[in-house]
Tab-separated table of C-alpha atoms in Angstrom:
chain	number	residue	atom	x	y	z
A	1	MET	CA	57.015	67.380	83.061
A	2	THR	CA	59.100	64.492	84.406
A	3	LEU	CA	59.451	66.205	87.784
A	4	LEU	CA	55.709	66.806	87.925
A	5	ALA	CA	55.027	63.139	87.151
A	6	VAL	CA	57.491	62.019	89.821
A	7	GLU	CA	55.929	64.290	92.436
A	8	ARG	CA	52.456	63.102	91.480
A	9	ILE	CA	53.512	59.475	91.955
A	10	LYS	CA	55.157	60.247	95.297
A	11	LEU	CA	52.127	62.161	96.528
A	12	PHE	CA	49.613	59.449	95.697
A	13	SER	CA	51.816	56.574	96.858
A	14	THR	CA	50.898	57.314	100.485
A	15	ARG	CA	47.513	57.144	102.148
A	16	SER	CA	47.514	60.552	103.816
A	17	PRO	CA	46.475	62.561	100.707
A	18	TRP	CA	43.569	60.212	100.073
A	19	TRP	CA	42.401	60.449	103.684
A	20	CYS	CA	42.798	64.235	103.722
A	21	MET	CA	40.856	64.690	100.487
A	22	ALA	CA	38.097	62.379	101.673
A	23	LEU	CA	37.910	64.148	105.037
A	24	ALA	CA	37.862	67.623	103.466
A	25	ILE	CA	35.020	66.696	101.113
A	26	ALA	CA	33.021	64.697	103.661
A	27	LEU	CA	33.382	67.300	106.418
A	28	THR	CA	32.489	70.277	104.244
A	29	VAL	CA	29.689	68.722	102.206
A	30	GLY	CA	28.325	66.911	105.264
A	31	MET	CA	28.109	70.103	107.310
A	32	ALA	CA	26.564	71.935	104.359
A	33	SER	CA	23.864	69.281	104.163
A	34	LEU	CA	23.119	69.627	107.883
A	35	ILE	CA	22.895	73.398	107.579
A	36	ALA	CA	20.661	73.172	104.528
A	37	ALA	CA	18.349	70.676	106.204
A	38	ASN	CA	17.847	72.985	109.181
A	39	THR	CA	17.309	76.281	107.388
A	40	GLY	CA	13.947	78.006	107.445
A	41	ASP	CA	12.292	81.380	107.705
A	42	GLN	CA	14.473	82.547	110.597
A	43	PHE	CA	17.653	81.287	108.957
A	44	PRO	CA	17.124	81.315	105.186
A	45	LEU	CA	19.238	79.281	102.818
A	46	ASN	CA	21.210	81.068	100.110
A	47	VAL	CA	24.365	80.509	98.077
A	48	ALA	CA	26.627	82.065	100.723
A	49	VAL	CA	25.203	79.810	103.428
A	50	THR	CA	25.998	76.699	101.377
A	51	GLN	CA	29.681	77.744	101.501
A	52	SER	CA	29.771	78.314	105.247
A	53	PHE	CA	32.142	75.437	106.011
A	54	THR	CA	34.553	75.505	103.086
A	55	ASP	CA	37.279	76.966	105.315
A	56	PHE	CA	37.306	73.744	107.343
A	57	GLY	CA	37.974	71.791	104.174
A	58	MET	CA	40.740	74.254	103.320
A	59	VAL	CA	42.461	73.631	106.642
A	60	VAL	CA	42.436	69.868	106.028
A	61	ILE	CA	43.944	70.369	102.570
A	62	MET	CA	46.621	72.616	104.072
A	63	VAL	CA	47.543	69.784	106.423
A	64	MET	CA	47.808	67.483	103.395
A	65	ALA	CA	50.047	70.015	101.636
A	66	ALA	CA	52.330	70.345	104.646
A	67	LEU	CA	52.579	66.547	104.926
A	68	ALA	CA	53.678	66.369	101.290
A	69	ALA	CA	56.814	68.267	102.304
A	70	THR	CA	57.460	67.127	105.865
A	71	THR	CA	56.995	63.406	105.175
A	72	GLU	CA	60.004	63.418	102.854
A	73	TYR	CA	62.143	65.061	105.514
A	74	ARG	CA	60.834	62.707	108.184
A	75	PHE	CA	61.767	59.530	106.300
A	76	GLY	CA	64.876	60.957	104.640
A	77	THR	CA	63.625	60.445	101.085
A	78	ILE	CA	64.278	64.116	100.375
A	79	ARG	CA	68.002	63.277	100.196
A	80	ALA	CA	67.375	60.801	97.389
A	81	THR	CA	65.233	63.404	95.635
A	82	PHE	CA	67.969	66.022	95.810
A	83	LEU	CA	70.585	63.512	94.629
A	84	ALA	CA	68.430	62.536	91.646
A	85	VAL	CA	67.550	66.156	90.849
A	86	PRO	CA	70.549	68.459	91.269
A	87	SER	CA	68.256	71.499	91.232
A	88	ARG	CA	66.563	71.543	94.618
A	89	THR	CA	64.455	74.463	93.500
A	90	GLY	CA	63.074	72.546	90.542
A	91	ALA	CA	62.132	69.534	92.654
A	92	LEU	CA	60.402	71.600	95.324
A	93	VAL	CA	58.599	73.807	92.803
A	94	ALA	CA	57.295	70.654	91.098
A	95	LYS	CA	56.058	69.372	94.454
A	96	ALA	CA	54.337	72.666	95.236
A	97	THR	CA	52.765	72.759	91.767
A	98	VAL	CA	51.323	69.244	92.020
A	99	VAL	CA	49.970	69.847	95.520
A	100	ALA	CA	48.477	73.229	94.555
A	101	LEU	CA	46.728	71.819	91.487
A	102	LEU	CA	45.295	68.960	93.528
A	103	ALA	CA	44.148	71.431	96.194
A	104	GLY	CA	42.423	73.524	93.530
A	105	VAL	CA	40.500	70.512	92.241
A	106	VAL	CA	39.445	69.528	95.759
A	107	GLY	CA	38.393	73.125	96.430
A	108	GLU	CA	36.047	73.092	93.447
A	109	VAL	CA	34.634	69.703	94.468
A	110	VAL	CA	34.079	70.982	98.000
A	111	ALA	CA	32.414	74.213	96.863
A	112	PHE	CA	30.138	72.818	94.180
A	113	GLY	CA	29.471	69.699	96.270
A	114	SER	CA	28.248	71.854	99.168
A	115	TRP	CA	26.123	73.923	96.810
A	116	GLY	CA	24.760	70.835	95.026
A	117	ILE	CA	23.810	68.903	98.162
A	118	SER	CA	22.041	71.985	99.506
A	119	LYS	CA	20.082	72.309	96.283
A	120	LEU	CA	19.084	68.634	96.472
A	121	ILE	CA	17.927	68.961	100.072
A	122	LYS	CA	15.997	72.187	99.464
A	123	PRO	CA	14.953	72.070	95.776
A	124	ASN	CA	12.351	74.791	96.262
A	125	VAL	CA	14.912	77.365	97.443
A	126	ASP	CA	16.426	79.616	94.796
A	127	LEU	CA	20.126	78.747	94.841
A	128	ALA	CA	20.928	79.912	91.329
A	129	ILE	CA	24.430	81.346	91.006
A	130	ASN	CA	23.730	84.629	89.265
A	131	SER	CA	25.927	87.450	90.545
A	132	THR	CA	29.694	87.778	90.262
A	133	ALA	CA	29.909	87.733	94.068
A	134	GLU	CA	28.141	84.363	94.151
A	135	TRP	CA	30.416	82.968	91.449
A	136	ARG	CA	33.476	84.101	93.411
A	137	ASN	CA	32.042	82.576	96.559
A	138	VAL	CA	31.643	79.172	94.905
A	139	ALA	CA	33.985	78.883	91.922
A	140	GLY	CA	36.651	81.017	93.601
A	141	THR	CA	37.142	78.432	96.318
A	142	GLY	CA	39.512	76.427	94.141
A	143	LEU	CA	41.832	79.428	93.726
A	144	VAL	CA	41.869	80.029	97.472
A	145	PHE	CA	42.643	76.348	98.133
A	146	MET	CA	45.537	76.470	95.639
A	147	ILE	CA	47.193	79.459	97.276
A	148	ALA	CA	46.576	78.068	100.764
A	149	ALA	CA	48.286	74.838	99.675
A	150	LEU	CA	51.327	76.811	98.467
A	151	LEU	CA	51.509	78.474	101.880
A	152	ALA	CA	51.301	75.106	103.599
A	153	VAL	CA	54.014	73.546	101.425
A	154	ALA	CA	56.251	76.515	102.199
A	155	VAL	CA	55.670	76.079	105.930
A	156	GLY	CA	56.409	72.359	105.608
A	157	ILE	CA	59.698	73.053	103.826
A	158	LEU	CA	60.716	75.645	106.415
A	159	ILE	CA	59.743	73.661	109.525
A	160	ARG	CA	60.476	70.146	108.162
A	161	GLN	CA	58.736	68.503	111.136
A	162	THR	CA	55.152	67.331	110.693
A	163	ALA	CA	53.937	68.150	114.200
A	164	GLY	CA	55.390	71.648	114.158
A	165	ALA	CA	54.178	72.524	110.674
A	166	VAL	CA	50.667	71.214	111.277
A	167	ALA	CA	50.454	72.967	114.652
A	168	ILE	CA	51.481	76.309	113.134
A	169	LEU	CA	48.979	75.993	110.301
A	170	LEU	CA	46.085	74.981	112.542
A	171	VAL	CA	46.725	77.607	115.212
A	172	TYR	CA	47.206	80.396	112.686
A	173	THR	CA	44.262	79.650	110.410
A	174	MET	CA	41.791	78.771	113.160
A	175	LEU	CA	42.798	81.198	115.907
A	176	VAL	CA	45.447	83.840	115.319
A	177	GLU	CA	43.824	85.993	112.642
A	178	ASN	CA	40.534	86.136	114.535
A	179	LEU	CA	42.155	86.759	117.919
A	180	ILE	CA	44.156	89.684	116.570
A	181	GLY	CA	40.844	91.452	116.018
A	182	LEU	CA	40.353	91.532	119.790
A	183	ILE	CA	43.308	93.874	120.276
A	184	PRO	CA	41.903	97.309	121.109
A	185	THR	CA	42.413	100.020	118.480
A	186	LEU	CA	45.020	98.140	116.450
A	187	GLY	CA	43.259	94.809	116.009
A	188	GLN	CA	41.203	95.539	112.910
A	189	LYS	CA	43.949	97.689	111.412
A	190	ILE	CA	46.232	94.657	111.502
A	191	GLN	CA	43.529	92.240	110.375
A	192	ARG	CA	42.934	94.132	107.133
A	193	TRP	CA	46.444	93.085	106.021
A	194	LEU	CA	46.361	89.424	107.078
A	195	PRO	CA	46.406	86.809	104.281
A	196	PHE	CA	43.377	84.676	105.066
A	197	MET	CA	41.269	87.744	105.738
A	198	HIS	CA	42.000	88.738	102.160
A	199	ALA	CA	41.190	85.225	100.942
A	200	ASN	CA	37.758	85.562	102.498
A	201	ASN	CA	37.387	89.092	101.163
A	202	PHE	CA	37.923	87.723	97.653
A	203	ARG	CA	35.192	85.131	98.140
A	204	THR	CA	32.662	87.246	100.037
A	205	ALA	CA	33.140	90.911	99.070
A	206	ASP	CA	29.823	92.440	97.948
A	207	GLY	CA	28.104	89.339	99.286
A	208	ALA	CA	27.152	87.863	102.639
A	209	PRO	CA	29.931	87.856	105.281
A	210	VAL	CA	31.588	84.549	106.052
A	211	THR	CA	30.287	82.626	109.024
A	212	ASP	CA	33.365	80.589	109.867
A	213	GLY	CA	37.149	80.728	109.826
A	214	PRO	CA	39.297	83.858	109.599
A	215	GLY	CA	37.181	86.958	109.204
A	216	ALA	CA	33.975	85.371	110.491
A	217	GLY	CA	31.292	88.008	110.758
A	218	SER	CA	33.772	90.816	110.270
A	219	GLN	CA	33.294	93.891	108.115
A	220	LEU	CA	36.843	95.136	107.683
A	221	ASP	CA	37.823	98.096	105.572
A	222	PHE	CA	40.078	96.217	103.154
A	223	PRO	CA	42.586	98.237	101.104
A	224	PHE	CA	41.777	96.231	97.943
A	225	GLY	CA	38.744	94.957	96.111
A	226	PRO	CA	38.032	91.229	95.804
A	227	TRP	CA	40.483	90.539	92.976
A	228	GLY	CA	43.098	92.761	94.578
A	229	SER	CA	42.709	90.727	97.746
A	230	LEU	CA	43.262	87.519	95.774
A	231	ALA	CA	46.413	88.990	94.218
A	232	TYR	CA	47.644	90.053	97.662
A	233	PHE	CA	46.938	86.583	99.085
A	234	ALA	CA	48.748	84.995	96.123
A	235	ALA	CA	51.728	87.332	96.549
A	236	ILE	CA	52.088	86.262	100.175
A	237	GLY	CA	51.823	82.590	99.232
A	238	VAL	CA	54.391	82.842	96.438
A	239	GLY	CA	56.648	85.052	98.559
A	240	LEU	CA	56.687	82.577	101.427
A	241	LEU	CA	57.390	79.739	98.989
A	242	VAL	CA	60.344	81.672	97.541
A	243	VAL	CA	61.727	82.145	101.054
A	244	ALA	CA	61.305	78.421	101.704
A	245	LEU	CA	63.113	77.547	98.460
A	246	VAL	CA	66.044	79.819	99.326
A	247	VAL	CA	66.311	78.311	102.809
A	248	ALA	CA	66.073	74.740	101.462
A	249	LYS	CA	68.824	75.442	98.950
A	250	ARG	CA	71.216	76.783	101.577
A	251	ARG	CA	70.824	74.226	104.356
A	252	ASP	CA	71.553	70.518	104.576
A	253	ALA	CA	68.799	68.093	103.648
C-alpha cells in the first residue's frame, strides 16, 4: 500500500495527468454532444453512437500513462525510486496499478459522460441501456482504458523516451491496425488477432460497429466472443508489461 500511495503522489504532483484527463473528457464528451446535436432521421442517435469518440479519449489516456513512466527516466528520478525500493518490479507494478486504476475511472467518466450529455441534448430519443451489448459498450469502456494504460506504461518503460513512446502509441493506435486491413488477402486475417481490434470487439460485438479508431466499420471474423476478446486484450497488456519489467530489472536505470 505504501508503494501505491507513493506512486499516486508522484503521478498527481505533475500537471500532465490533470491536463490529459481534462483533455480526454472534454474531447470525448464534447464530440459526443456535437454528434448528438446533429443527429436526425438520416443519422439516428442510439447508445452506440454516443460512444463513437471514446477511442480518442483512450489515446489521450495512453499518452498520460506513457508519460508516467518516461518522465521519471527523463528527469532521472527513477534512480531515486530504485534506490528507495530495492525491488524494481514492485515499484513499477505499483506505478502501473495506479495509472491503470486512474485510467479505468476516466474511462467510465468518458463513457457515461458521453451518454449523459447525449441524453440531455436529445431527451426524446430512447437511449436506455438495456441489452448486454449496450452495457459493454458503455460500462466496458473503463476496462478497456485500464488495459490500454497498462500497455502504454509498458511501452514507456521499454522506450524510456517520451517522444518515442508517444509516437509509437499514436501511430499504432490511430494508423497501424487499420492500415493492416488494406493488405490484400492477409490483411483481415492479421487484424483479427490485433489487440485493439479485440478491445473494440469486446465493446461492440452483437451491437453497432465502431465508427472510429481501430476496427472502424469493420466486420472481422474474430476467434473469440466479446469476453474472450477482453481476456485476449488483457493477456497482451499484462504480457507486454511483464516483458517491460524483465527488461527494466536487467538494464541500468
